[in-house]
Short mmCIF file of C-alpha atoms in Angstrom, two decimals:
data_model
loop_
_atom_site.label_atom_id
_atom_site.label_comp_id
_atom_site.label_asym_id
_atom_site.label_seq_id
_atom_site.Cartn_x
_atom_site.Cartn_y
_atom_site.Cartn_z
CA UNK A 654 3.20 -23.38 21.95
CA UNK A 655 3.90 -19.83 20.75
CA UNK A 656 6.23 -20.90 17.98
CA UNK A 657 3.52 -22.52 15.83
CA UNK A 658 1.44 -19.33 15.32
CA UNK A 659 4.61 -17.32 14.84
CA UNK A 660 5.84 -19.77 12.21
CA UNK A 661 2.49 -19.64 10.39
CA UNK A 662 2.15 -15.86 10.49
CA UNK A 663 4.87 -15.12 7.93
CA UNK A 664 3.54 -17.41 5.20
CA UNK A 665 -0.04 -16.28 5.90
CA UNK A 666 0.93 -12.61 5.48
CA UNK A 667 2.79 -13.45 2.27
CA UNK A 668 -0.21 -15.31 0.87
CA UNK A 669 -2.52 -12.44 1.81
CA UNK A 670 -0.21 -9.93 0.16
CA UNK A 671 0.01 -12.06 -2.97
CA UNK A 672 -3.77 -12.31 -3.17
CA UNK A 673 -4.16 -8.57 -2.65
CA UNK A 674 -1.51 -7.87 -5.28
CA UNK A 675 -3.24 -10.20 -7.72
CA UNK A 676 -6.56 -8.46 -7.17
CA UNK A 677 -5.01 -5.02 -7.67
CA UNK A 678 -3.15 -6.14 -10.82
CA UNK A 679 -6.34 -7.69 -12.18
CA UNK A 680 -8.25 -4.47 -11.51
CA UNK A 681 -5.51 -2.39 -13.15
CA UNK A 682 -5.32 -4.62 -16.23
CA UNK A 683 -8.15 -2.64 -17.86
CA UNK A 684 -6.25 0.64 -17.38
CA UNK A 685 -2.82 0.20 -18.94
CA UNK A 686 -1.56 3.63 -17.82
CA UNK A 687 -2.30 2.83 -14.17
CA UNK A 688 -0.73 -0.64 -14.51
CA UNK A 689 2.45 0.80 -16.01
CA UNK A 690 2.56 3.48 -13.32
CA UNK A 691 2.15 0.94 -10.54
CA UNK A 692 4.82 -1.31 -12.06
CA UNK A 693 7.19 1.64 -12.53
CA UNK A 694 6.73 2.61 -8.89
CA UNK A 695 7.54 -0.93 -7.79
CA UNK A 696 10.66 -1.07 -9.95
CA UNK A 697 11.85 2.31 -8.67
CA UNK A 698 11.26 1.25 -5.07
CA UNK A 699 13.19 -1.97 -5.63
CA UNK A 700 16.11 -0.15 -7.27
CA UNK A 701 16.21 2.36 -4.42
CA UNK A 702 16.23 -0.42 -1.85
CA UNK A 703 19.05 -2.24 -3.64
CA UNK A 704 21.19 0.86 -4.06
CA UNK A 705 20.60 2.57 -0.74
CA UNK A 706 20.20 -0.33 1.64
CA UNK A 707 21.62 -3.60 0.38
CA UNK A 708 24.73 -2.30 -1.36
CA UNK A 709 25.64 -0.16 1.64
CA UNK A 710 25.18 -2.98 4.12
CA UNK A 711 27.04 -5.42 1.87
CA UNK A 712 30.12 -3.22 1.84
CA UNK A 713 30.34 -2.23 5.47
CA UNK A 714 34.09 -2.03 5.61
CA UNK A 715 34.31 1.45 7.06
CA UNK A 716 34.43 3.12 3.66
CA UNK A 717 31.88 5.75 2.79
CA UNK A 718 29.09 5.21 0.28
CA UNK A 719 30.22 5.82 -3.30
CA UNK A 720 27.64 7.64 -5.42
CA UNK A 721 28.95 6.30 -8.72
CA UNK A 722 28.15 2.73 -7.73
CA UNK A 723 24.48 3.68 -7.49
CA UNK A 724 24.73 5.49 -10.82
CA UNK A 725 26.12 2.37 -12.48
CA UNK A 726 23.20 0.28 -11.20
CA UNK A 727 20.62 2.79 -12.43
CA UNK A 728 22.28 3.29 -15.84
CA UNK A 729 22.72 -0.46 -16.31
CA UNK A 730 19.09 -1.09 -15.53
CA UNK A 731 17.96 1.68 -17.86
CA UNK A 732 20.18 0.38 -20.66
CA UNK A 733 18.77 -3.12 -20.24
CA UNK A 734 15.23 -1.72 -20.58
CA UNK A 735 16.18 0.31 -23.65
CA UNK A 736 17.93 -2.63 -25.31
CA UNK A 737 14.94 -4.87 -24.61
CA UNK A 738 12.63 -2.36 -26.29
CA UNK A 739 14.94 -1.91 -29.29
CA UNK A 740 15.66 -5.58 -29.89
CA UNK A 741 12.14 -6.84 -29.25
CA UNK A 742 10.90 -4.66 -32.14
CA UNK A 743 13.50 -6.00 -34.54
CA UNK A 744 12.85 -9.64 -33.64
CA UNK A 745 9.05 -9.55 -33.74
#
């Protein structure tokens, strides 16, 4: 009996979050600076989560966290953004 509401709660929360995110993005569409800022915050939060949480837990072999692995992820992501900006101008 309890498993049905518990199984429906996760998808319901995801749908609610998606609707709220859509409303916020729609409201921010008129203000491009706020939209870029919100998107940049989300990207930074995702990169932090990947570097500090997922990479550490994926390599739990007793070794300590290597700072240069995080640096490679950040630099690679920044280079992909820069290359996209450079090459999209030459193509269009």
